[in-house]
Short mmCIF file of C-alpha atoms in Angstrom, two decimals:
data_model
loop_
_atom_site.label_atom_id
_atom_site.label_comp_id
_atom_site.label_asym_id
_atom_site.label_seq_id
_atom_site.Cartn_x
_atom_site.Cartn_y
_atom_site.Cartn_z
CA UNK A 1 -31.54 -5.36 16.15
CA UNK A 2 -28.43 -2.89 15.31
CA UNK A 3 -25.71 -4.81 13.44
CA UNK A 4 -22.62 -5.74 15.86
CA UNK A 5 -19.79 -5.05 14.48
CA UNK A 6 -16.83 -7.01 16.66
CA UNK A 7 -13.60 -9.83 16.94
CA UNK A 8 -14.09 -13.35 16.78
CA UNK A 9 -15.90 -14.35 20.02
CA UNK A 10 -16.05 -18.16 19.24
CA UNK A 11 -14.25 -20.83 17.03
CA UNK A 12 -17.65 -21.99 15.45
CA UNK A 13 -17.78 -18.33 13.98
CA UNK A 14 -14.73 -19.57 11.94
CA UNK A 15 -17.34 -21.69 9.95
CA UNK A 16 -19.83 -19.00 8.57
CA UNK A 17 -17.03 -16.26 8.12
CA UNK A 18 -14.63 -18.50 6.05
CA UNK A 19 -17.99 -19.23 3.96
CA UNK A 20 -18.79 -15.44 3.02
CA UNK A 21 -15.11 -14.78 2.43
CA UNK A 22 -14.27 -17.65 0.78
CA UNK A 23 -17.60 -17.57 -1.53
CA UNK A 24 -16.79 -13.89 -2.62
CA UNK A 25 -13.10 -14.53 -2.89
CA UNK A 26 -13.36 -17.50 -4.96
CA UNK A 27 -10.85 -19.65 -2.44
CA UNK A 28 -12.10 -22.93 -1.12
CA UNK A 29 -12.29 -23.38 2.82
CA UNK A 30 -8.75 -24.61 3.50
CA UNK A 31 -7.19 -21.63 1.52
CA UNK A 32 -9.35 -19.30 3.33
CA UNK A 33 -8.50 -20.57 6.24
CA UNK A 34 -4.99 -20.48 5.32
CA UNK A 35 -5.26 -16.51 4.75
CA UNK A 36 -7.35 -16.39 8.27
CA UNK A 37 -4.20 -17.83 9.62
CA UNK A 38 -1.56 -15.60 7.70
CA UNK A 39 -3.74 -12.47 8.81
CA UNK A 40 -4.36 -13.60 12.53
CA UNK A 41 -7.36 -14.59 13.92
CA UNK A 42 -7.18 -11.35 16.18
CA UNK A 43 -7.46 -9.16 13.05
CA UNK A 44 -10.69 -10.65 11.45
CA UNK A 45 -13.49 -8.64 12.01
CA UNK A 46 -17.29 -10.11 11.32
CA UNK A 47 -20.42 -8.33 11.65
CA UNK A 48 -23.55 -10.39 13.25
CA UNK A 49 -26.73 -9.96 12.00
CA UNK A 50 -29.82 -11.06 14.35
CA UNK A 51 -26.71 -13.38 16.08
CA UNK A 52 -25.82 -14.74 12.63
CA UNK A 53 -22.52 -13.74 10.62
CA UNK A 54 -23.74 -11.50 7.79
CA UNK A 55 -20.04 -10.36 6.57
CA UNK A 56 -16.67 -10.13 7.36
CA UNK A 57 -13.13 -8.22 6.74
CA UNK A 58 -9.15 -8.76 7.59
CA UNK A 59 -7.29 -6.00 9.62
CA UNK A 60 -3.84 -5.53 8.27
CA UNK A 61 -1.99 -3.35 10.95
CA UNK A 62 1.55 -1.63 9.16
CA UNK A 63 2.50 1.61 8.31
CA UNK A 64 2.79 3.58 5.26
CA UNK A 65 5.37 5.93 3.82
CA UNK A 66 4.85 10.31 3.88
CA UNK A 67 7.81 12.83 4.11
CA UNK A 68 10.26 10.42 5.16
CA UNK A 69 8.20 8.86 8.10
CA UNK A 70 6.69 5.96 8.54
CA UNK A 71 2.87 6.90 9.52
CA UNK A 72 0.96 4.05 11.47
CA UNK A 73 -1.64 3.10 9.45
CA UNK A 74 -3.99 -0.19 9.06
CA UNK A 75 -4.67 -1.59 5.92
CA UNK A 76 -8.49 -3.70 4.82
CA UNK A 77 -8.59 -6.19 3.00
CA UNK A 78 -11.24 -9.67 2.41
CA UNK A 79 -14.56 -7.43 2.71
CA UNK A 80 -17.58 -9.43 1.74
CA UNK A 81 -21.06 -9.78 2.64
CA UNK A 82 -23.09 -13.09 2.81
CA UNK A 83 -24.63 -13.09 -0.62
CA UNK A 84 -28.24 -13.40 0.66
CA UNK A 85 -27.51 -10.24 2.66
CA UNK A 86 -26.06 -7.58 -0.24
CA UNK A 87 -27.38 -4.20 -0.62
CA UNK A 88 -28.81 -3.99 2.39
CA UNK A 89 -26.31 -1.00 4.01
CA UNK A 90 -24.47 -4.17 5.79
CA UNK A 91 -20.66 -3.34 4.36
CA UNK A 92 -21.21 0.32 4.98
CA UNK A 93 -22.06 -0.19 8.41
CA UNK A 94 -19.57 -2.44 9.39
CA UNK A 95 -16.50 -0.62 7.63
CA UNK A 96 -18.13 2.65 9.77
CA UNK A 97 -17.50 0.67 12.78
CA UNK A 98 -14.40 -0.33 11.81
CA UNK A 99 -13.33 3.12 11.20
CA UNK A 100 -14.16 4.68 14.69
CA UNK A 101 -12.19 1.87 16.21
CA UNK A 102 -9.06 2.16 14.42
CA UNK A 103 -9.20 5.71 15.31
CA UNK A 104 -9.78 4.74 18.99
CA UNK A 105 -6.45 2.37 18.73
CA UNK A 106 -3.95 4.50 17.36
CA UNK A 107 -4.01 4.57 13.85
CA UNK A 108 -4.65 7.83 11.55
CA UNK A 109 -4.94 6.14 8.39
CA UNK A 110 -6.30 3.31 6.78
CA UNK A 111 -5.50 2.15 3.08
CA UNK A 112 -6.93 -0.55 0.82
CA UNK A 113 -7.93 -1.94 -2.65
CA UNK A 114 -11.31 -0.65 -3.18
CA UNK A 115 -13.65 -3.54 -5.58
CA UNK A 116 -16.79 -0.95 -5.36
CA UNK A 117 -15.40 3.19 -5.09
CA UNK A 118 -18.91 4.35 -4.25
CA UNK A 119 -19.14 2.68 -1.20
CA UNK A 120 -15.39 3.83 0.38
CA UNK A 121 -15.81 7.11 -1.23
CA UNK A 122 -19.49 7.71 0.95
CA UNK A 123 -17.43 6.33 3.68
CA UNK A 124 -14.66 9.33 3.49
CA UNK A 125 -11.92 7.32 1.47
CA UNK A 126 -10.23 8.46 -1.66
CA UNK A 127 -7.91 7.80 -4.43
CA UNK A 128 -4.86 8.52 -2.89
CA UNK A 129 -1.81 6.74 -4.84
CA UNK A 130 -1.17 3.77 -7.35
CA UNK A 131 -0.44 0.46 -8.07
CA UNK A 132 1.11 0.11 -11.95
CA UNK A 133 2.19 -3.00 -14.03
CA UNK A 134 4.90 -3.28 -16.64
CA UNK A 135 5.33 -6.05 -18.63
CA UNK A 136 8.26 -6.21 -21.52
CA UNK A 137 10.35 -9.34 -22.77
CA UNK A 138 14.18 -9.87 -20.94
CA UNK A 139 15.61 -9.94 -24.57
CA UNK A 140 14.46 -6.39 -24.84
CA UNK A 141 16.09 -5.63 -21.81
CA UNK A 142 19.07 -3.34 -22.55
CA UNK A 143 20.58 -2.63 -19.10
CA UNK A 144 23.90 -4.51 -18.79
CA UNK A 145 26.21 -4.23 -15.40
CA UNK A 146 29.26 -6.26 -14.83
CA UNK A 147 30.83 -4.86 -12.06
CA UNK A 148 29.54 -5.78 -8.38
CA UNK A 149 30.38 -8.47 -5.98
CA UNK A 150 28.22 -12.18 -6.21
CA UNK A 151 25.25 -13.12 -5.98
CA UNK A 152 23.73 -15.97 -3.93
CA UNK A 153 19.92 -17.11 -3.17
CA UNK A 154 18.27 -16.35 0.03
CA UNK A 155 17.60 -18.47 2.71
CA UNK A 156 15.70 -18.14 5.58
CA UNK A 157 18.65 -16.62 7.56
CA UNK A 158 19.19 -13.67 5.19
CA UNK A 159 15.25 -12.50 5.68
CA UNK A 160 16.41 -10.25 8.36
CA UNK A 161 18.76 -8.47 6.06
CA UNK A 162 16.24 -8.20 2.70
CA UNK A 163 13.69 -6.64 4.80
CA UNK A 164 15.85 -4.11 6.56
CA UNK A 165 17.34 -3.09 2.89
CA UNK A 166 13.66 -2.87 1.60
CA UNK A 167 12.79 -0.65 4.79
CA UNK A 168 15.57 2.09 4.47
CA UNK A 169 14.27 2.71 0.90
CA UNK A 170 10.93 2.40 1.35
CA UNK A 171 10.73 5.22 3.80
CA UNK A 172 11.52 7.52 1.72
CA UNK A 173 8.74 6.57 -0.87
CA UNK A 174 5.44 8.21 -0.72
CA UNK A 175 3.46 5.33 -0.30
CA UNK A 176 5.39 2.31 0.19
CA UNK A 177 4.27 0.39 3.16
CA UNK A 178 5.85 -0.74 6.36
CA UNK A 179 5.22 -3.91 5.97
CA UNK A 180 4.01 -5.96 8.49
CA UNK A 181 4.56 -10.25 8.74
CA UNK A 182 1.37 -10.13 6.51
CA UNK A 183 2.72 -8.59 3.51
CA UNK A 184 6.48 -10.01 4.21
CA UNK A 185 4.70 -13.53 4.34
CA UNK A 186 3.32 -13.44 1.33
CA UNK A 187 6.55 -12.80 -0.28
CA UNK A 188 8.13 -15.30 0.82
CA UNK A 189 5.16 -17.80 0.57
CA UNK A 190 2.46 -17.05 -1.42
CA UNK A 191 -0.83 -18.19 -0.64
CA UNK A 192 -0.82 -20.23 -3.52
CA UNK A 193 1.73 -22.61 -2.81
CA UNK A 194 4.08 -21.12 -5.54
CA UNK A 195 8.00 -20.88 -4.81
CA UNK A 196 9.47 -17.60 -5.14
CA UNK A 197 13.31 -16.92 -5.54
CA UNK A 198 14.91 -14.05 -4.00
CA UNK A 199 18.49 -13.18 -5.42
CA UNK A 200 20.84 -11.13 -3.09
CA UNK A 201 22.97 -9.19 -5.44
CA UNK A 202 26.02 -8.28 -2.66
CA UNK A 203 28.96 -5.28 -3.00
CA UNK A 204 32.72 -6.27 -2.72
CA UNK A 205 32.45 -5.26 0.68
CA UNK A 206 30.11 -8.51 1.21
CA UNK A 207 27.38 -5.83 1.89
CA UNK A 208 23.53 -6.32 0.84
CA UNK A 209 23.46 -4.32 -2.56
CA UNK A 210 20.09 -5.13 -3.75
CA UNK A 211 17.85 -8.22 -4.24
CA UNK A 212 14.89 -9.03 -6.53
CA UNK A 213 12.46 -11.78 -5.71
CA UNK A 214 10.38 -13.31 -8.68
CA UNK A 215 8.10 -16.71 -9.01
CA UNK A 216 8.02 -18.66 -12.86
CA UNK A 217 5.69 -20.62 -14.26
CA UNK A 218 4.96 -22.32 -17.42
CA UNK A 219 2.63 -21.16 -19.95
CA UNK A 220 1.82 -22.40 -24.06
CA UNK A 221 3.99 -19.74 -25.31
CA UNK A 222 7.25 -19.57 -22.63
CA UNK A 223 7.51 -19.66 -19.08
CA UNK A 224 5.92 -16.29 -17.01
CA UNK A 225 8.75 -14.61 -14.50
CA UNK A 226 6.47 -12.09 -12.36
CA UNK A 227 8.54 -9.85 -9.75
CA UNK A 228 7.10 -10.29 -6.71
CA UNK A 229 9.69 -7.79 -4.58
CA UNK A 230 13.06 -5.55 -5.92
CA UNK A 231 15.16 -3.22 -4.21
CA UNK A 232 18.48 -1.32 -4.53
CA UNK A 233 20.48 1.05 -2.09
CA UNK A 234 22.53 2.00 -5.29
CA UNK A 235 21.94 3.10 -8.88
CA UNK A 236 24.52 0.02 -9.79
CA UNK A 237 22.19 -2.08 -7.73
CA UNK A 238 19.39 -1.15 -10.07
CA UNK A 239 21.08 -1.68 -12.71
CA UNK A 240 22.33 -5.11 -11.58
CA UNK A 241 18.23 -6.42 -11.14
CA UNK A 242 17.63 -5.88 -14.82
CA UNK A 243 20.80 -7.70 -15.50
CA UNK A 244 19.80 -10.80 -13.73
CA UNK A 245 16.73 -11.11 -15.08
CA UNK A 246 18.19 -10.42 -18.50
CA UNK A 247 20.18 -13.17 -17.92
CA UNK A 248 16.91 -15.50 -18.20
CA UNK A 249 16.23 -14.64 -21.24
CA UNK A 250 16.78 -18.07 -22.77
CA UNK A 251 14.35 -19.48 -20.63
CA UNK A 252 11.49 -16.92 -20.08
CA UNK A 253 9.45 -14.97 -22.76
CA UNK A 254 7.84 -12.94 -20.48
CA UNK A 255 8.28 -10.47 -17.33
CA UNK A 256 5.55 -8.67 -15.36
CA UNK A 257 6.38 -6.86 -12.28
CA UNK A 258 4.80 -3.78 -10.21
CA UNK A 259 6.45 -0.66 -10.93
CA UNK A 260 5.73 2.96 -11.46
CA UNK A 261 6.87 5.92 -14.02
CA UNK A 262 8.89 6.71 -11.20
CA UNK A 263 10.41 3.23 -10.71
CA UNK A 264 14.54 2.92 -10.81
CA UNK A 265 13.42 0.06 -12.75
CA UNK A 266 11.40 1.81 -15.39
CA UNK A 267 13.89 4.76 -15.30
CA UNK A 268 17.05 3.41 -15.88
CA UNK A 269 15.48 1.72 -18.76
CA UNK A 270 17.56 3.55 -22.13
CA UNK A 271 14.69 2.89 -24.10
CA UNK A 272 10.81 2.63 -23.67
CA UNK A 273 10.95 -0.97 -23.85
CA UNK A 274 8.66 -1.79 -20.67
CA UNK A 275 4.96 -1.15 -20.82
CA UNK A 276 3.38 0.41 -17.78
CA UNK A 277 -0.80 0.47 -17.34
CA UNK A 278 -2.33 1.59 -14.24
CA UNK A 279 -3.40 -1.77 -12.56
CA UNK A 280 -5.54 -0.18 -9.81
CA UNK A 281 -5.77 3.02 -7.66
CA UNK A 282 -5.30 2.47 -4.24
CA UNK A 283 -7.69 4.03 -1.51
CA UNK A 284 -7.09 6.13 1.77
CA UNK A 285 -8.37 7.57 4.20
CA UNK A 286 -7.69 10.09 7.20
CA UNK A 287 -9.47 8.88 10.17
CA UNK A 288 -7.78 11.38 12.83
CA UNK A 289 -6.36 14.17 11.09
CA UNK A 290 -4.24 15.70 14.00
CA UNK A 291 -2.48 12.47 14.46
CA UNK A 292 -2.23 12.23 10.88
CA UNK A 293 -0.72 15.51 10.04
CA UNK A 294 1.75 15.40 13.06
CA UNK A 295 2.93 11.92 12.15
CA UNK A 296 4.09 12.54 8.85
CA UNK A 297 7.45 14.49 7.67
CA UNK A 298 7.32 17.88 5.38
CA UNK A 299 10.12 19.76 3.11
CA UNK A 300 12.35 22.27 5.84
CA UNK A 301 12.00 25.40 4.68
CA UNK A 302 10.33 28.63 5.81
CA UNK A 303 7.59 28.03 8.74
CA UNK A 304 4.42 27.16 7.70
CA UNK A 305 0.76 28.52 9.27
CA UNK A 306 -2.71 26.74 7.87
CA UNK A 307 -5.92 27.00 9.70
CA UNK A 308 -8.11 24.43 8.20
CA UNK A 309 -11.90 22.99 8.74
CA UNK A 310 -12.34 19.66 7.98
CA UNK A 311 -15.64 18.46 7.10
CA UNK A 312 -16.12 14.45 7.72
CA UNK A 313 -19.22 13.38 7.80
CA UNK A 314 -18.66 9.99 9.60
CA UNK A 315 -16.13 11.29 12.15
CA UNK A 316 -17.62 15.03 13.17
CA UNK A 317 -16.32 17.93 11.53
CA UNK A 318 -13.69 20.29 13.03
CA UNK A 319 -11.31 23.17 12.77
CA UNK A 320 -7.23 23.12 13.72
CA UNK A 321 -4.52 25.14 13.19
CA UNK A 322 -1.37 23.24 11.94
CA UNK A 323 2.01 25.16 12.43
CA UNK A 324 4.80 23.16 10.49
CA UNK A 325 8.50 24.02 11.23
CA UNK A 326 11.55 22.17 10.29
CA UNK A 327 9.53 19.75 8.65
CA UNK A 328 7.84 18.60 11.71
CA UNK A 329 3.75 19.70 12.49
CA UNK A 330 2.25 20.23 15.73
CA UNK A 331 -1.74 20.62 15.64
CA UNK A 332 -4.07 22.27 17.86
CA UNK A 333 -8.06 22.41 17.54
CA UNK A 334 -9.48 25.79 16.84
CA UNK A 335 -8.60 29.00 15.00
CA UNK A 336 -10.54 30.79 12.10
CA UNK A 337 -9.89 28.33 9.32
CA UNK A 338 -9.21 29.83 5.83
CA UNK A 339 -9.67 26.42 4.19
CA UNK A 340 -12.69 24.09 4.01
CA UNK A 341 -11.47 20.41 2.93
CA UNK A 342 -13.54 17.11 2.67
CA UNK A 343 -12.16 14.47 4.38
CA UNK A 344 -11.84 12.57 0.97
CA UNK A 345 -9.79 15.57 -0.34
CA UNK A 346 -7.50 15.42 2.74
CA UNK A 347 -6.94 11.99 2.06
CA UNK A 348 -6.09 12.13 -1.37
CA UNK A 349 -3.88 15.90 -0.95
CA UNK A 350 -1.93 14.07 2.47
CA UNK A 351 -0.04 11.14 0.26
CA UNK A 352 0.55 13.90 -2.62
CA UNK A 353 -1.50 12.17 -5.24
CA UNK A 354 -3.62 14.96 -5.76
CA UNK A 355 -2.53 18.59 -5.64
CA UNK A 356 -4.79 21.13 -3.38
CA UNK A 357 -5.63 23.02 -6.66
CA UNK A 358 -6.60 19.59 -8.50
CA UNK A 359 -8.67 19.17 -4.88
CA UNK A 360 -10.42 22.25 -5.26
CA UNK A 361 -11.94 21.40 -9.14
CA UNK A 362 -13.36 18.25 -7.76
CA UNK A 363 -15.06 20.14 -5.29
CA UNK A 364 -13.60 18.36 -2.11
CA UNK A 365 -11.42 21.69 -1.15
CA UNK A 366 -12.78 25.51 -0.72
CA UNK A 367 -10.04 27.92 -0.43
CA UNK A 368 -8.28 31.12 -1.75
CA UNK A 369 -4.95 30.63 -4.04
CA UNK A 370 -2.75 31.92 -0.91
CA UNK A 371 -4.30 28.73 1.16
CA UNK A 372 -4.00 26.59 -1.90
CA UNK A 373 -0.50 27.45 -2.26
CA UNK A 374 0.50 26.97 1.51
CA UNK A 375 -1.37 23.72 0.96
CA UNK A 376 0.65 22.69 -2.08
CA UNK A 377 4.09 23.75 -0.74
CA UNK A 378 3.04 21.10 2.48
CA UNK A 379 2.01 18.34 0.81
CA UNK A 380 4.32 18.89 -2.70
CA UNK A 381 6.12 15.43 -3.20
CA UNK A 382 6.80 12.11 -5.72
CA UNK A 383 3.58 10.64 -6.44
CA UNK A 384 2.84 7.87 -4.12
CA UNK A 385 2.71 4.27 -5.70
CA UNK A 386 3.12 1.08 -3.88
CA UNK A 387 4.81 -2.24 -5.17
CA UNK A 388 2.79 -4.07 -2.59
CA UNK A 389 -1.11 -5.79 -3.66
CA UNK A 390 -3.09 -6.74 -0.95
#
């Protein structure tokens, strides 16, 4: 019997799925439920196996950040398989599924946190951005701003405002998500339980300047401040975040945040002080290039022709011609392509994260240097990182 691949039909599948997620995930039922909850029920997917659930996954429908445009796009996250039922082609088949239908409802792209490469990689994902961590001591922090209006904690009633700050900047970072209630909620209130503070750091006009949200909690050797969430509209701004959490200093021997070598955080920093390690690669991939390619924004500039075949196993392969002007694309099927790109290299060359010439030496792009270089002057841009784990 093929696997069905499908939505929660029935409460009493509740039982078996929270068992397989919560056995992989180490969470016991009433957390797992919990994140069922967070998620929605109408975004948990579970694959049945001879009628029985065999493994599961949570939908996270948002958008993510290229040239300055907010690109629908549906992130994965919770994929397990019933222990009893591993390595038997049972993930693969269910995440194909899944694919074909996001494409069917809209969205071009689909992101996640990839535990086993291999498998999204045969599936047409790819490395496409980053997720970094920094970790440094607030005495060593050496960023001091005094000017600036107050500063007040948030309540419920300023959410509204933090979120719409967050969004203006956000869209213009490769990468950085739209975030949905999912992510937002998780801010706010962790799964865990934990409490988070977010401090609103306002102009003299009264005006939102920038916030920072961060969680403590005690450990042998000083209490642990990790940054959950930070945000500026001005260079000031940024600088006022490191001074508030400078201003712990007598009480925490420790900060860890997500960041980037691109951060305003790690930037402004005079001195080195912060350490930054790659935490984990994020994943994407392109599951409708036309709507993909139109959806994002490009550089202005002088008008743009490529004529491209993309070969994607899962999803057919085709050929379009992609005519970019004023930083906007419009896509038609057809023309004599002078490119041949993997669907894993589109993924990876559409956020930025790797260049069409880095593309073509792992073998996932064939093309002369004048396509490579129309290539690279299209999809040219910061790398893409992402505060955001989920």
């Amino acid at each position: 019997m093929p696997l069905e691949v499908g939505a929660v039909r029935d409460p009493a599948e509740l039982v078996p799925l929270t068992a397989v997620l919560g056995s992989a995930f180490a969470r016991d039922a009433a957390a797992t439920r919990v994140w069922f909850e967070r998620a929605g029920i109408d975004q948990l997917r579970l694959a049945r196996d001879g009628g029985e659930v065999g493994a599961g996954m949570i939908r996270i429908p948002m958008g993510q950040a290229f040239g300055g445009r907010f690109v629908p796009m549906c992130g994965i996250a919770g994929v397990a398989v019933r222990a009893d039922r591993r390595r038997q082609g049972i993930a693969t088949e269910m995440l194909r599924q899944q694919l074909q239908e996001l494409r069917d409802q809209g969205f071009p792209l689909t992101t996640l946190y990839a535990s086993n490469q291999p498998l999204y990689r045969a599936l047409g994902y790819e490395q496409a951005g980053a997720n970094y961590r920094g970790t440094l001591r607030p005495r060593d922090i050496d960023v001091r701003e005094t000017e600036g209006g107050g500063t007040s904690i948030a309540t419920a009633a300023e959410r509204p405002e933090v979120e719409a700050l967050y969004r203006d900047w956000a869209i213009q970072r490769p990468g950085h998500l739209d975030r949905g209630s999912y992510v937002w909620d998780r801010l706010w209130h962790p799964l865990d339980g934990g409490q988070v503070t977010f401090a609103l750091l306002w102009d003299e006009r009264r005006r939102l300047e920038a916030y920072v949200g961060y969680s403590q909690r005690w450990r042998d050797d000083g209490t642990l401040m990790q940054v959950t969430d930070a945000m500026s509209r001005t260079s000031r701004g940024w600088r006022r975040i490191w001074t508030h959490l400078r201003d712990a200093s007598t009480m925490v021997g420790e900060i860890r945040l997500s960041t980037s070598p691109t951060d305003p955080l790690f930037v402004l920093q005079p001195h080195p002080v912060m350490k930054v390690t790659l935490f984990e690669p994020w994943m994407l991939r392109v599951t409708d290039p036309i709507a993909a390619l139109e959806a994002r924004g490009y550089a202005k500039g002088q008008p743009e022709r490529l004529v491209v075949r993309i070969v994607d196993p899962l999803m057919g392969d085709q050929s379009f011609t992609m005519d970019v002007v004023d930083g906007r694309a419009s896509v038609r099927k057809g023309g004599d392509p002078t490119a041949k790109i993997h669907t894993r290299g589109l993924s990876a060359m559409y956020t930025g994260y790797l260049s069409p010439f880095e593309a073509a030496a792992l073998g996932l792009v064939e093309a002369g240097q004048r396509s490579l270089a129309a290539m690279q002057a299209l999809f040219a841009g910061p790398s893409p990182w992402m505060r955001d784990f989920f």
